[in-house]
Amino acid sequence: MKTVFRHRVATRLWHWINAISIFILIGSGLGISNAHPRLYWGSYGANFDPAWWELPRFPAWLTIPASYNLAISRRWHLFFGLVLAFGLLAYMIVSLLNRHFARKLRVRRGDLSRRNLLADLREHLALRFHDPANPTAYNIFQKLTYLALIFILLPLVIFTGIALSPAMNAGLPWLLDLFGGRQSARSIHFLCMIGLALFTVVHLTLVILAGAINETRSMITGWWRVPEEPRP
């Protein structure tokens, strides 16, 4: 069986930092949500104001800490929010320097052709996730997903989180205006969390379908065993 080097150290390190950070951020964020489970648009929102979404009260097994404690949830959330933000910044710098973005995530015109998109979709439905001719290359769905994650979803959840911090408002008052007010920033922040949660579920599902042991080993050591193609 052929083995190829698939993930550099920076990618592997950032992956595991993100995995831990997002797990704790979602859990602590749900704990914070339980303090006021309503979402609004604009600058203001209180108990008797009409909310665009009445959130459920999340059970203890989903929150960090398991017992309701707003202060501790906020401490966990702030600390790992900083880990997520500086981790993303470091990964972007390294990936620009070592040309990871250009080599792996560059979207070419042919990638977006209808023919290529349909071909990649058929391969996914058949549970074939790599190109036998170039097994380390990302397909178009992987490229678009990772680009959206790195350059849209993660920056948006980070900057809306910064906008929600009273300590940052003094230095960056324009950030709240950019998102349309504190409550709008909070709503966008929560929607981004849902996006990250959905990405995580889909990502883990595809890892299992592609071969959990092989995929996990490649994200630890960098080396990946290329699955053998079924004989026609």
XYZ file of C-alpha atoms in Angstrom:
232
model
C 0.000 0.000 0.000
C 1.362 3.418 -0.989
C 2.102 5.932 1.776
C 2.417 9.665 1.103
C 3.244 12.691 3.257
C 0.005 14.645 3.453
C 0.026 17.238 6.269
C 2.824 19.547 7.386
C 3.514 20.283 11.051
C 1.749 23.672 10.950
C -1.437 22.125 9.546
C -1.440 19.286 12.064
C -0.761 21.548 15.022
C -3.422 24.047 13.988
C -5.938 21.243 13.451
C -5.611 19.904 17.000
C -5.537 23.367 18.582
C -8.746 24.149 16.708
C -10.356 20.850 17.698
C -9.800 21.543 21.405
C -10.634 25.247 21.170
C -13.886 24.833 19.233
C -15.069 22.027 21.535
C -14.544 24.207 24.625
C -15.834 27.381 22.952
C -19.105 25.731 21.928
C -19.626 24.214 25.375
C -18.830 27.429 27.255
C -20.826 29.480 24.724
C -23.916 27.366 25.357
C -23.390 27.938 29.077
C -23.307 31.698 28.442
C -26.426 31.420 26.277
C -28.333 29.865 29.169
C -27.948 33.154 31.069
C -30.130 34.928 28.480
C -31.443 32.518 25.807
C -32.817 35.118 23.395
C -31.355 36.687 20.280
C -32.091 40.165 18.933
C -31.046 42.483 16.102
C -29.769 45.974 16.729
C -28.091 47.510 19.752
C -30.449 46.566 22.580
C -32.250 43.524 23.919
C -33.741 42.629 27.296
C -36.165 40.172 28.862
C -39.330 41.858 27.633
C -38.094 42.895 24.174
C -39.267 40.816 21.182
C -36.547 38.324 20.193
C -36.111 36.922 16.712
C -35.119 33.557 18.244
C -36.015 32.083 21.617
C -33.251 29.598 22.286
C -33.772 26.433 24.337
C -32.062 25.969 27.669
C -29.138 23.700 26.885
C -28.661 20.635 29.106
C -25.732 20.334 31.507
C -23.995 17.649 29.432
C -23.585 20.166 26.573
C -22.277 23.114 28.597
C -18.935 24.022 30.175
C -19.047 23.874 33.157
C -21.822 21.310 33.515
C -23.313 23.214 36.455
C -24.588 26.675 35.518
C -21.866 29.229 36.263
C -21.811 32.270 33.988
C -18.497 33.627 35.311
C -16.595 30.373 34.698
C -18.201 29.905 31.269
C -17.035 33.399 30.314
C -13.471 32.705 31.508
C -13.228 29.505 29.473
C -14.777 31.259 26.477
C -12.447 34.255 26.580
C -9.277 32.206 27.040
C -9.967 29.759 24.231
C -11.294 32.554 22.033
C -7.810 34.068 22.237
C -6.262 30.655 21.504
C -8.483 30.327 18.421
C -7.722 33.864 17.207
C -3.937 33.753 17.598
C -3.837 30.193 16.280
C -5.636 31.285 13.101
C -3.319 34.281 12.700
C -0.203 32.115 13.084
C -1.564 29.499 10.662
C -2.340 32.147 8.036
C 1.170 33.622 8.275
C 2.883 30.226 8.061
C 0.618 29.074 5.212
C 1.440 32.184 3.212
C 5.172 31.755 3.810
C 5.285 28.045 2.916
C 2.772 28.539 0.054
C 0.296 26.061 1.516
C -2.644 28.186 0.369
C -1.240 28.488 -3.159
C -0.349 24.795 -3.442
C -3.355 23.182 -1.773
C -6.273 25.622 -1.715
C -5.917 27.617 -4.912
C -9.163 27.438 -6.894
C -8.599 27.309 -10.640
C -11.175 28.153 -13.283
C -11.527 24.528 -14.308
C -12.331 23.514 -10.727
C -15.580 25.474 -10.885
C -16.775 24.088 -14.193
C -20.078 22.257 -14.124
C -18.416 19.118 -15.403
C -15.826 19.089 -12.631
C -18.340 19.881 -9.893
C -20.641 17.056 -11.001
C -17.707 14.651 -11.285
C -16.528 15.457 -7.751
C -20.079 15.145 -6.451
C -20.415 11.673 -8.008
C -17.103 10.652 -6.452
C -18.266 11.829 -3.018
C -21.546 9.952 -3.331
C -19.540 6.837 -4.213
C -17.385 7.448 -1.080
C -14.248 8.045 -3.153
C -12.600 11.113 -1.629
C -9.221 11.329 -3.376
C -7.828 11.484 -6.899
C -5.784 8.312 -7.619
C -3.502 10.343 -9.914
C -2.821 12.946 -7.201
C -3.958 11.522 -3.849
C -2.761 14.456 -1.715
C -4.698 17.063 -3.735
C -7.880 18.592 -2.320
C -11.025 18.321 -4.416
C -13.104 21.417 -5.138
C -15.552 20.821 -2.281
C -12.689 20.568 0.195
C -11.084 23.718 -1.201
C -14.253 25.789 -1.031
C -15.112 24.514 2.448
C -11.660 25.205 3.900
C -11.447 28.633 2.242
C -14.849 29.582 3.663
C -13.806 28.298 7.090
C -10.410 30.022 7.180
C -11.294 33.341 5.545
C -14.970 33.848 6.405
C -16.436 31.768 9.242
C -13.535 31.784 11.714
C -12.686 35.504 11.246
C -16.380 36.364 11.594
C -16.824 34.422 14.842
C -13.597 35.958 16.201
C -14.434 39.570 15.345
C -18.041 39.326 16.540
C -16.653 37.878 19.770
C -14.273 40.833 20.078
C -17.200 43.194 19.449
C -19.076 41.616 22.372
C -16.244 42.325 24.817
C -16.886 45.551 26.791
C -13.137 45.883 27.335
C -12.543 46.029 23.571
C -15.329 48.518 22.849
C -13.288 51.418 24.229
C -10.429 50.767 21.818
C -12.499 49.574 18.853
C -15.886 51.345 19.095
C -16.398 51.086 15.322
C -16.526 47.291 15.507
C -20.010 47.251 17.035
C -21.198 49.692 14.371
C -19.762 47.396 11.698
C -22.006 44.546 12.855
C -25.061 46.734 13.425
C -24.979 46.860 17.232
C -24.194 44.591 20.169
C -27.243 42.373 19.796
C -26.677 41.938 16.059
C -23.069 40.951 16.765
C -24.317 38.437 19.343
C -26.796 36.946 16.861
C -24.135 36.659 14.143
C -21.740 35.138 16.688
C -24.308 32.465 17.591
C -25.070 31.696 13.931
C -21.347 31.294 13.280
C -21.217 28.839 16.187
C -23.956 26.806 14.512
C -21.937 26.874 11.291
C -18.837 25.610 13.112
C -20.856 22.880 14.827
C -22.325 21.723 11.499
C -18.872 21.787 9.886
C -17.531 19.645 12.731
C -20.325 17.070 12.385
C -19.897 16.801 8.597
C -16.102 16.709 8.931
C -16.187 13.872 11.473
C -18.720 11.951 9.376
C -16.503 12.158 6.286
C -13.439 11.167 8.322
C -15.262 8.036 9.486
C -16.443 7.218 5.954
C -12.960 7.762 4.517
C -11.315 5.585 7.183
C -11.026 7.027 10.674
C -7.752 5.329 11.652
C -5.926 6.277 8.467
C -7.228 9.860 8.511
C -6.467 10.399 12.197
C -2.973 8.911 11.861
C -2.221 11.276 8.981
C -3.241 14.257 11.124
C -0.892 13.076 13.887
C 2.158 11.900 11.932
C 1.598 13.582 8.552
C 1.772 10.268 6.682
C -1.294 8.853 4.934
C -1.876 5.457 3.373
C -3.490 5.838 -0.026
C -6.575 3.578 -0.158
C -6.410 0.956 -2.866
C -8.773 1.558 -5.766
C -11.382 -1.205 -6.243
C -10.852 -3.312 -9.310
C -13.388 -2.719 -12.131
